[in-house]
mmCIF file of C-alpha atoms in Angstrom:
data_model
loop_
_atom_site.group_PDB
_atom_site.id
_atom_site.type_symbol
_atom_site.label_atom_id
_atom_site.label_comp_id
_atom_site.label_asym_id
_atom_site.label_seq_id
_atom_site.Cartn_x
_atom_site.Cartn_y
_atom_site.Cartn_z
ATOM 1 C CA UNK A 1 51.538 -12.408 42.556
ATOM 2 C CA UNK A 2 52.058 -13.008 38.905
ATOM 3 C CA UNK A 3 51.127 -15.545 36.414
ATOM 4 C CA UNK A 4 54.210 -17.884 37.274
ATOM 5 C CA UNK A 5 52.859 -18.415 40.747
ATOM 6 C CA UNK A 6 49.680 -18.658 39.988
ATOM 7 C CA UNK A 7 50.168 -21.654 37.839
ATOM 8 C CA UNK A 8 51.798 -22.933 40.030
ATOM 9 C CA UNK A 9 49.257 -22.492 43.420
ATOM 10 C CA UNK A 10 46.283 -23.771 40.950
ATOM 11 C CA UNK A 11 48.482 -26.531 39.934
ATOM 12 C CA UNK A 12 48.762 -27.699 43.733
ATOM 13 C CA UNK A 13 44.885 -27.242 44.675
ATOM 14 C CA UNK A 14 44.215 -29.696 41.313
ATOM 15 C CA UNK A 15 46.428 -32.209 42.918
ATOM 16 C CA UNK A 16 45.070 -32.062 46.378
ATOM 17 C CA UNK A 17 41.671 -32.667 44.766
ATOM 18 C CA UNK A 18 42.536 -35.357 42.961
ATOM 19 C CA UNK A 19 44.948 -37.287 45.462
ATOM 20 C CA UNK A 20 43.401 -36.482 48.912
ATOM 21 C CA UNK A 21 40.390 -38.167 48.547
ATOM 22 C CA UNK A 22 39.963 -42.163 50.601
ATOM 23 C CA UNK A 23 40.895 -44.605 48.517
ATOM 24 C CA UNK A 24 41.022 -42.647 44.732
ATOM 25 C CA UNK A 25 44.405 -41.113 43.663
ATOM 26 C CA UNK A 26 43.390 -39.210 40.612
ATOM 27 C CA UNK A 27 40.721 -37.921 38.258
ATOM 28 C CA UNK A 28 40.557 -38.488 34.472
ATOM 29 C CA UNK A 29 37.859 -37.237 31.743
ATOM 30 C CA UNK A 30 35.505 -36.398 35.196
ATOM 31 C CA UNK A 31 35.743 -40.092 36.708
ATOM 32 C CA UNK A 32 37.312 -41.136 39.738
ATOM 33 C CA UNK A 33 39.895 -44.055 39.220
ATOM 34 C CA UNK A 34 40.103 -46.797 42.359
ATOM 35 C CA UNK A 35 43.440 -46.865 44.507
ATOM 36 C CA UNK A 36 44.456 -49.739 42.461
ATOM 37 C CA UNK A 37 44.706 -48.380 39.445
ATOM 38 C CA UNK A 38 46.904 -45.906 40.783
ATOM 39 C CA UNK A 39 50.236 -47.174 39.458
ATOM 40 C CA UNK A 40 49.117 -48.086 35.855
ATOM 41 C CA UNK A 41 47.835 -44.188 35.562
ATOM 42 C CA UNK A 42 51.174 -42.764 37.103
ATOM 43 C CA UNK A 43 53.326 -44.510 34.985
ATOM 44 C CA UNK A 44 50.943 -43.072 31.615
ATOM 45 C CA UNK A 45 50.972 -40.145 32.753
ATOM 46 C CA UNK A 46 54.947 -39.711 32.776
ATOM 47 C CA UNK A 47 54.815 -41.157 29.772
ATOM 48 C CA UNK A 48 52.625 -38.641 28.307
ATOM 49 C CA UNK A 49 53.322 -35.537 29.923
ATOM 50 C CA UNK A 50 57.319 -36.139 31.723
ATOM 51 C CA UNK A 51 57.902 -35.793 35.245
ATOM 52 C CA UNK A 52 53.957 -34.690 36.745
ATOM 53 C CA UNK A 53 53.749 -31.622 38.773
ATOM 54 C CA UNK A 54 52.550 -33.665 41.712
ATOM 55 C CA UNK A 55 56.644 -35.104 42.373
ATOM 56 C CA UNK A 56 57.583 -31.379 41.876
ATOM 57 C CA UNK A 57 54.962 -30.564 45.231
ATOM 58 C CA UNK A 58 56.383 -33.226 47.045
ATOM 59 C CA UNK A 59 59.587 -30.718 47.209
ATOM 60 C CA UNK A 60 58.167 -29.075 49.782
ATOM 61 C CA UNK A 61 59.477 -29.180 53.709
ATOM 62 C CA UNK A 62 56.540 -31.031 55.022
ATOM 63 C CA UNK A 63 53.484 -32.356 54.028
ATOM 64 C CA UNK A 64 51.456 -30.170 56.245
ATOM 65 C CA UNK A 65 52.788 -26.800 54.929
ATOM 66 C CA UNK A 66 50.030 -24.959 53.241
ATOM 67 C CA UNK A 67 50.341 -22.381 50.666
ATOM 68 C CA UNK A 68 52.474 -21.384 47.145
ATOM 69 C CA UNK A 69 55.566 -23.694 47.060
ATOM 70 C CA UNK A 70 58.761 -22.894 48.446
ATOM 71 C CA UNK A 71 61.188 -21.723 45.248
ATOM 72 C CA UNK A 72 63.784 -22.427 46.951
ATOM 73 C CA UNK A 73 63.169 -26.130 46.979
ATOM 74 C CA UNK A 74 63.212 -26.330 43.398
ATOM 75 C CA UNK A 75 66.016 -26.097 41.277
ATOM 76 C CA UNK A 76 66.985 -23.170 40.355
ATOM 77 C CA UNK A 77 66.149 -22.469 36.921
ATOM 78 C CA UNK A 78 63.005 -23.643 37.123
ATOM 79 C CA UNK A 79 62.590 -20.849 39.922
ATOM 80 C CA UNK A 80 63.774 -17.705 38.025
ATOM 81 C CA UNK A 81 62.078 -19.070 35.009
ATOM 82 C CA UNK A 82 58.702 -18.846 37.575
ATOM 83 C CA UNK A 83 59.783 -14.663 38.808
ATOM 84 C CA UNK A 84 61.065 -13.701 35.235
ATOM 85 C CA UNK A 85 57.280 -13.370 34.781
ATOM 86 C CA UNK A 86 57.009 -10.773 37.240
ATOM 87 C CA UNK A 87 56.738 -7.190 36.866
ATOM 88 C CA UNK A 88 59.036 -5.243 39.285
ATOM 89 C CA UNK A 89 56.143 -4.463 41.944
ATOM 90 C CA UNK A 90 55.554 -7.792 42.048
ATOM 91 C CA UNK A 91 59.287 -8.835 42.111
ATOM 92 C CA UNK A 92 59.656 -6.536 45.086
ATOM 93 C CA UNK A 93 57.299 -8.114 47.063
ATOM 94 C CA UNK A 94 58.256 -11.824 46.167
ATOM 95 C CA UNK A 95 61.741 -10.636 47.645
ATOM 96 C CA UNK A 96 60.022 -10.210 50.993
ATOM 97 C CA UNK A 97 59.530 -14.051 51.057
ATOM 98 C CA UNK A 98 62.747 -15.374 48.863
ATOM 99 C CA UNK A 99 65.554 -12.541 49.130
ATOM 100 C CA UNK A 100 68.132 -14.118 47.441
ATOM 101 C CA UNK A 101 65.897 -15.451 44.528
ATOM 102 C CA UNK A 102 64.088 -12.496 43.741
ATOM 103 C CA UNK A 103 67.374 -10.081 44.484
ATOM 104 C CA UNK A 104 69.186 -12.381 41.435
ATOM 105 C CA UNK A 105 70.789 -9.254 38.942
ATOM 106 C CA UNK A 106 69.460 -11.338 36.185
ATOM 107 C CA UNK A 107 66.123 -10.838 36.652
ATOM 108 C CA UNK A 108 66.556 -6.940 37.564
ATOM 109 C CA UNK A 109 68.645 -7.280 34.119
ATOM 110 C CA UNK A 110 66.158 -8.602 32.045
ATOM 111 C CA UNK A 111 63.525 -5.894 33.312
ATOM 112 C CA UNK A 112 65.454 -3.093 32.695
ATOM 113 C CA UNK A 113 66.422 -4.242 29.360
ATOM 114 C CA UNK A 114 62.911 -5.558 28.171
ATOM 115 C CA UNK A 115 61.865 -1.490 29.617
ATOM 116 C CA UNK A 116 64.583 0.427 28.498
ATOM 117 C CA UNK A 117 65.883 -1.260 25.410
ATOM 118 C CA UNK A 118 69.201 0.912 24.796
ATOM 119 C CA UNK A 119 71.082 2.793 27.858
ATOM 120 C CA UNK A 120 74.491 3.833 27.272
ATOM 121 C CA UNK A 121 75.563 2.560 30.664
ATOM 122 C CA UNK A 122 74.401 -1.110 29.307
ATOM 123 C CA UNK A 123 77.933 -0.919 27.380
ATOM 124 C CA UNK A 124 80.121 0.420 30.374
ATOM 125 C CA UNK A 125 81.592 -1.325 33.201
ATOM 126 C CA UNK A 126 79.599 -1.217 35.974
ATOM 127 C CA UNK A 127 80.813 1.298 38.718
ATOM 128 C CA UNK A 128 81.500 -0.112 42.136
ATOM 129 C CA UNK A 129 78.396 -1.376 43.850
ATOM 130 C CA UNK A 130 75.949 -0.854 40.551
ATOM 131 C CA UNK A 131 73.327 -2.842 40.874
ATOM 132 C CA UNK A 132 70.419 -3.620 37.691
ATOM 133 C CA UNK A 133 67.709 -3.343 40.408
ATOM 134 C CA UNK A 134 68.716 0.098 41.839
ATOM 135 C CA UNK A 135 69.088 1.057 37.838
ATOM 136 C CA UNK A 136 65.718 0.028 37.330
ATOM 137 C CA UNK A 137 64.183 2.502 40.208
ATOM 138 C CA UNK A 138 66.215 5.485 38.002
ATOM 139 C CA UNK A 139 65.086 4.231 34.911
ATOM 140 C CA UNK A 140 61.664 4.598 36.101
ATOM 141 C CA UNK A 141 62.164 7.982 38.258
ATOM 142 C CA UNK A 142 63.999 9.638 35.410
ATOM 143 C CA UNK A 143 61.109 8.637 32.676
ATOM 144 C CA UNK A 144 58.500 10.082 35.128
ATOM 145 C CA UNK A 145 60.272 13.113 34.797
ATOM 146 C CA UNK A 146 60.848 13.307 31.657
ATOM 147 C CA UNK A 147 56.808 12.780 30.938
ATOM 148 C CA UNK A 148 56.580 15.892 33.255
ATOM 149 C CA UNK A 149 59.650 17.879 31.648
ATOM 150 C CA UNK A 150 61.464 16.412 28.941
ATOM 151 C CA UNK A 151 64.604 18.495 29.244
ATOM 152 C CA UNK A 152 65.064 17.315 32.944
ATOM 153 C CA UNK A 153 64.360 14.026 32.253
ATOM 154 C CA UNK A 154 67.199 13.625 30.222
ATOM 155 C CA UNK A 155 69.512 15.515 32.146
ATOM 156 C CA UNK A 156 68.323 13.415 34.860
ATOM 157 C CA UNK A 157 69.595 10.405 32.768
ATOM 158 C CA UNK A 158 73.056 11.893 31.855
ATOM 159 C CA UNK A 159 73.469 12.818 35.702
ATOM 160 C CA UNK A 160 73.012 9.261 36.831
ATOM 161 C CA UNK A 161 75.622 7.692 34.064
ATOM 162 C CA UNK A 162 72.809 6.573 32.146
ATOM 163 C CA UNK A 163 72.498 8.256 29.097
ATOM 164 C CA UNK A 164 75.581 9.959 27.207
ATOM 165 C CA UNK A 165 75.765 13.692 26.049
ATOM 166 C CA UNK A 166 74.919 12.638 22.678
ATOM 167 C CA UNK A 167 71.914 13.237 19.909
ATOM 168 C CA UNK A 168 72.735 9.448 18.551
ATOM 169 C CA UNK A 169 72.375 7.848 22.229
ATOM 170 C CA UNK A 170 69.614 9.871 23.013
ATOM 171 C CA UNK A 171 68.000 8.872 19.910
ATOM 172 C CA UNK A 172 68.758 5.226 20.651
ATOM 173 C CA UNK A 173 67.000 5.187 24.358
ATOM 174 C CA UNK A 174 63.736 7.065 22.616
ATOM 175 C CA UNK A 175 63.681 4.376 19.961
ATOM 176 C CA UNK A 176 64.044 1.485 22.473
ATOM 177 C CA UNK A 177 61.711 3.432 25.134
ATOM 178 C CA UNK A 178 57.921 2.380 25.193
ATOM 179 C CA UNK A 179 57.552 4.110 28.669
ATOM 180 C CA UNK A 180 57.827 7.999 27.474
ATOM 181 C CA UNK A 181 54.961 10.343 26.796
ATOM 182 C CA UNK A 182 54.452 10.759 23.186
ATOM 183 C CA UNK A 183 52.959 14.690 23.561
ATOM 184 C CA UNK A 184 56.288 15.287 25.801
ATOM 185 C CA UNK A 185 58.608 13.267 23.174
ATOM 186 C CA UNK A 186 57.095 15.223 20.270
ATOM 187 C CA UNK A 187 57.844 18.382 22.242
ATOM 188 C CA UNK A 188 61.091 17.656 22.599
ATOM 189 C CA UNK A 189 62.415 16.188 19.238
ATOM 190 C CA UNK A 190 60.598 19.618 17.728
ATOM 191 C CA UNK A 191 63.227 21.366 19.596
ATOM 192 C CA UNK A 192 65.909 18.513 19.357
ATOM 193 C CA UNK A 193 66.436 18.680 15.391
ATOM 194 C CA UNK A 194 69.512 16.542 15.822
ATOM 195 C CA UNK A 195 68.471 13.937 18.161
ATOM 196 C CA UNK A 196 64.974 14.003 15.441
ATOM 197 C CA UNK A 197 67.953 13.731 12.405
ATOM 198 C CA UNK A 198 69.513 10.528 14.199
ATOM 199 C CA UNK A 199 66.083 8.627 15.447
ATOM 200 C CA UNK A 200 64.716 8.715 11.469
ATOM 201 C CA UNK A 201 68.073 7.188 10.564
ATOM 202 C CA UNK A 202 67.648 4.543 13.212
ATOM 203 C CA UNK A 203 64.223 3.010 10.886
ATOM 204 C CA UNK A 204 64.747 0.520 7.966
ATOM 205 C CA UNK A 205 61.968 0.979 5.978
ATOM 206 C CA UNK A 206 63.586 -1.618 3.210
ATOM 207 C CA UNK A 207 61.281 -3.460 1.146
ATOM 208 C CA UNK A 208 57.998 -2.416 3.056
ATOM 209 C CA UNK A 209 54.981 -0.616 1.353
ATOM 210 C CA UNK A 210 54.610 2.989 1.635
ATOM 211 C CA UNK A 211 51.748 3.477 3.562
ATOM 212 C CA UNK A 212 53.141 0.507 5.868
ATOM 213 C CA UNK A 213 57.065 2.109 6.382
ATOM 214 C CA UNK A 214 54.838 5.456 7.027
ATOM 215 C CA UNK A 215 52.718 4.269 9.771
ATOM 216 C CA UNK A 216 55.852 2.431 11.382
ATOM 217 C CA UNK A 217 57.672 5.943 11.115
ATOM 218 C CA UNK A 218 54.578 7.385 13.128
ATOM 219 C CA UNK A 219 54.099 5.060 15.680
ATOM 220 C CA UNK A 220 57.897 6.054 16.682
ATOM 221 C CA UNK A 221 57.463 10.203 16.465
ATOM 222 C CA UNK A 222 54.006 10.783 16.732
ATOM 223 C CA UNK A 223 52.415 13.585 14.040
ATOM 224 C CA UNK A 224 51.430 16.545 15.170
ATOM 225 C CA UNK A 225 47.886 16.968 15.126
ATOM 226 C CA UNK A 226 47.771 20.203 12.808
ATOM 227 C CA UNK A 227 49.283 21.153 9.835
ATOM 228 C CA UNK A 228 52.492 22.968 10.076
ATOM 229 C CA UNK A 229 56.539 22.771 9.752
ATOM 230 C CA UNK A 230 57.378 20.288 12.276
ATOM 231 C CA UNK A 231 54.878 18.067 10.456
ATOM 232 C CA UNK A 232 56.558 18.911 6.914
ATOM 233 C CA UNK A 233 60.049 18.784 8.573
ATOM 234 C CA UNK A 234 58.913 14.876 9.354
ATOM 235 C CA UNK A 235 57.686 13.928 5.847
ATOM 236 C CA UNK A 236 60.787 15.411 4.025
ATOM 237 C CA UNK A 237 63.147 13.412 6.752
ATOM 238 C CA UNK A 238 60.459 10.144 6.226
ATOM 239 C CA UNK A 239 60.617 10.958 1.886
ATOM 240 C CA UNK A 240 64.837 11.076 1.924
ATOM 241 C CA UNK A 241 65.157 7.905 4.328
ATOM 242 C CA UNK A 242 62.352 5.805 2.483
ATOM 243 C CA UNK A 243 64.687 6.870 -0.511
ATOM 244 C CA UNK A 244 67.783 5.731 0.894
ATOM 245 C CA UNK A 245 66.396 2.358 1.914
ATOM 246 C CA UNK A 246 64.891 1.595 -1.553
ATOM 247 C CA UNK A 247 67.178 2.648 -4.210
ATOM 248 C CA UNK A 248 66.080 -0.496 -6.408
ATOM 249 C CA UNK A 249 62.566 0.608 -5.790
ATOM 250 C CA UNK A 250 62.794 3.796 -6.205
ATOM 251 C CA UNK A 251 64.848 3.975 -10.154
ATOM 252 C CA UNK A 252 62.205 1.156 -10.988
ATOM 253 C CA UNK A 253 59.270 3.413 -10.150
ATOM 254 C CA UNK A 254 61.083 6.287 -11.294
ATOM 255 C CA UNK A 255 60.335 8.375 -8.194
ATOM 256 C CA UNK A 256 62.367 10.990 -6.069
ATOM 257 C CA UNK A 257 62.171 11.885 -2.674
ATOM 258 C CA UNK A 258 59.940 14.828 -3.766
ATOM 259 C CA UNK A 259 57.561 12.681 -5.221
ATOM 260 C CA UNK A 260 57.581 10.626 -2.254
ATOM 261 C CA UNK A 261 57.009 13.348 0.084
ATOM 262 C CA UNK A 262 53.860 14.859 -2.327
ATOM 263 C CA UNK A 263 52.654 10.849 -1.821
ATOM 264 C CA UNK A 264 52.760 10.832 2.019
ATOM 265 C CA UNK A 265 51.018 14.533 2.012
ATOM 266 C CA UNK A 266 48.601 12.560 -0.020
ATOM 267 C CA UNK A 267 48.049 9.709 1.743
ATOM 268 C CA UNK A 268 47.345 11.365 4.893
ATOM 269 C CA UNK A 269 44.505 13.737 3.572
ATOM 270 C CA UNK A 270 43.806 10.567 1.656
ATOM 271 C CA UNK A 271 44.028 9.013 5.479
ATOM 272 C CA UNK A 272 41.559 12.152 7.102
ATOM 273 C CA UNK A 273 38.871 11.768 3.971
ATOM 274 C CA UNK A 274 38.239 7.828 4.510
ATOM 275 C CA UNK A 275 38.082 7.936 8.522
ATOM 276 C CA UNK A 276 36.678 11.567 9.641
ATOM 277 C CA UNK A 277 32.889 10.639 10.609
ATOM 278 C CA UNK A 278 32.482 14.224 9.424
ATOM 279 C CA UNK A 279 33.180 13.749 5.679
ATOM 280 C CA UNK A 280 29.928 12.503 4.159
ATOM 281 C CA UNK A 281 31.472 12.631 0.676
ATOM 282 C CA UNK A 282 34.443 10.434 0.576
ATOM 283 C CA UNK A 283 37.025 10.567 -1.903
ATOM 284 C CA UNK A 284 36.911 7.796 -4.591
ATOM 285 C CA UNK A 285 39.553 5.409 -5.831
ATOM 286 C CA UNK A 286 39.482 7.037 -9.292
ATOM 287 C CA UNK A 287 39.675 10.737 -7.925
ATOM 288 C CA UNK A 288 42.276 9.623 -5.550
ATOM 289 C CA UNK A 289 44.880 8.456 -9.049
ATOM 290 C CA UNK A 290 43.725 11.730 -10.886
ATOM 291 C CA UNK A 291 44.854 14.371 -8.113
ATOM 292 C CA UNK A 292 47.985 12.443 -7.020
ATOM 293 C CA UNK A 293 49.363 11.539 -10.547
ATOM 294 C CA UNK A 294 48.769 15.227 -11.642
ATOM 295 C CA UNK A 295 51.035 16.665 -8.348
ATOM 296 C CA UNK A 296 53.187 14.026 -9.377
ATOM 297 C CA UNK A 297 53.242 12.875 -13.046
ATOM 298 C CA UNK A 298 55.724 10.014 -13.775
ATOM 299 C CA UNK A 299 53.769 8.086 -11.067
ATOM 300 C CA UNK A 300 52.371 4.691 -12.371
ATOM 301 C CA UNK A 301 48.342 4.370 -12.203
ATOM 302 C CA UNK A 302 48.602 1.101 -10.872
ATOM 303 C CA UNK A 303 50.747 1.998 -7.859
ATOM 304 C CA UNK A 304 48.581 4.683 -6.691
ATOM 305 C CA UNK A 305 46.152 2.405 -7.164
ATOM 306 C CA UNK A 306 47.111 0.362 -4.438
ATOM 307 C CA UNK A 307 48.101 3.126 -2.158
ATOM 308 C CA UNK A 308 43.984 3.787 -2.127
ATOM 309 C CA UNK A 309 43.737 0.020 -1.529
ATOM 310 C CA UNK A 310 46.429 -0.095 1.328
ATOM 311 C CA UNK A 311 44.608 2.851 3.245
ATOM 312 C CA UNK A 312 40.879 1.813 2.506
ATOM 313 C CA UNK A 313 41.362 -1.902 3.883
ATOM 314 C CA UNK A 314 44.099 -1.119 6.589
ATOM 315 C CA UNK A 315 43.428 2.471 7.862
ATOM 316 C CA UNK A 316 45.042 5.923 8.590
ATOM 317 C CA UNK A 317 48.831 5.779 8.508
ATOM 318 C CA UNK A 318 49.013 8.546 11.524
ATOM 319 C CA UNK A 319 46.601 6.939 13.540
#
């Protein structure tokens, strides 16, 4: 039931093996140590490693009892540092055995949050009898149905006080959202032009690489996988950001955001040419500088030079 526990039931057996046997208290490097020696490899063993795991074990009730330890008999951050490793399923059930520990709004808190990154009801007060782990089952309910419908999905969200009416909070939860489907998302934002306007301005592509900021700016709104408007309608919003988040970079290189949208078109067939198993013919460093430097002119050699590089060592930037 988790990671935390298990460590901790493994933990256990090893010191059963090692202290139940007649007359040997321990095992070190695969020998067996005499009863008398007991002391002198206790008190090295604190020294080396703190308090040992065996004191923690003798926490529990009885002797006799058998099993995981009881949480409850140890103190209490040590316990929700054990079921903050937990996924929710698993929380649910540890609740079964330790209600109160496993009930604790901090740990419901930290789920939702390390989910759902950005909800607008996060910066509310809470309504009379809210509770993080009955947020966390609408969370999840309203991002199933959102993969199935987008539009009720997020209607679902603004029904239950979760999201506000509002293309920049909307924008927020999809940036801070790693549980929504990426066909259904692209759906969307290709109707949602203004939620799409206010999730580019949420990236800060400053001081990254071009083919770098552009495969960060995919792996948030996923490319369309043909040609077509919504995909220029991304590269022009992608070109005018990278723009606005270089403006050093961009008067030394002497390029506008029309140049840097003709470079991202480029990079991308660039992208296609190198990885499709069904070009035999790929495109060569040297053709690579001649086509892009005569769509755009005042573009240096040596920087499309290592746009080829960035894309032959790393990979596509849409993939």
């Amino acid at each position: 039931m988790g990671q935390g526990l298990w460590r901790i039931a493994r933990n256990q057996q090893l010191q059963q093996q090692g202290y139940s046997g007649p007359g040997y208290l321990t095992r070190e490097h695969g020998r067996r140590i005499p009863a008398n020696n007991a002391s002198n490899t206790s008190h090295r063993k604190q020294a080396q490693g703190g308090i040992d795991i065996y004191h923690l074990l003798k926490t529990r009730k009885s002797k006799e009892q058998e099993g995981f330890i009881n949480l409850e008999m140890l103190p209490p951050e040590l316990s929700f540092t054990i079921l903050s490793y937990l996924n929710a399923t698993d929380l649910c059930l540890a609740s079964c055995v330790w209600q109160d520990l496993a009930n604790d709004e901090l740990l419901w808190q930290g789920l939702c949050k390390s989910t759902w990154g950005h909800c607008s009801i996060y910066n509310k007060n809470p309504p009379l009898g809210f509770s993080f782990r009955k947020l966390y089952m609408q969370l999840d309910e309203g991002s199933l149905t959102f993969n199935a419908n987008p539009d009720e999905g997020v209607n679902y969200f603004m029904s239950k006080g979760i999201l506000d009416d509002s293309p920049k909070e909307i924008a927020k939860f999809i940036f801070c959202t790693r549980t929504l489907n990426w066909k259904k998302l692209r759906i969307y934002l290709d109707e949602r032009r203004d939620v799409l306007d206010d999730l580019v301005t949420l990236h800060n592509f400053r001081n990254q690489f071009l083919p770098n900021a552009l495969r960060e700016f995919f792996r948030h709104i996923h490319a369309p996988e043909e040609r077509g408007e919504y995909l220029e309608t991304l590269i022009t919003k992608f070109s005018h950001r990278f723009c606005a988040c270089n403006p050093d970079l961009m008067r030394e290189l002497g390029l506008s955001p029309d140049a840097v949208y003709v470079l991202c078109y480029s990079l991308i067939l660039l992208s296609i040419d190198l990885t499709s198993p069904h070009v035999k013919n790929k495109m060569s460093k040297r053709e690579f500088i001649r086509n892009t430097r005569r769509a755009a002119q005042n573009i240096s050699e040596d920087f499309v030079g290592h746009l080829y590089d960035n894309i032959y060592l790393i990979g596509h930037v849409a993939a």
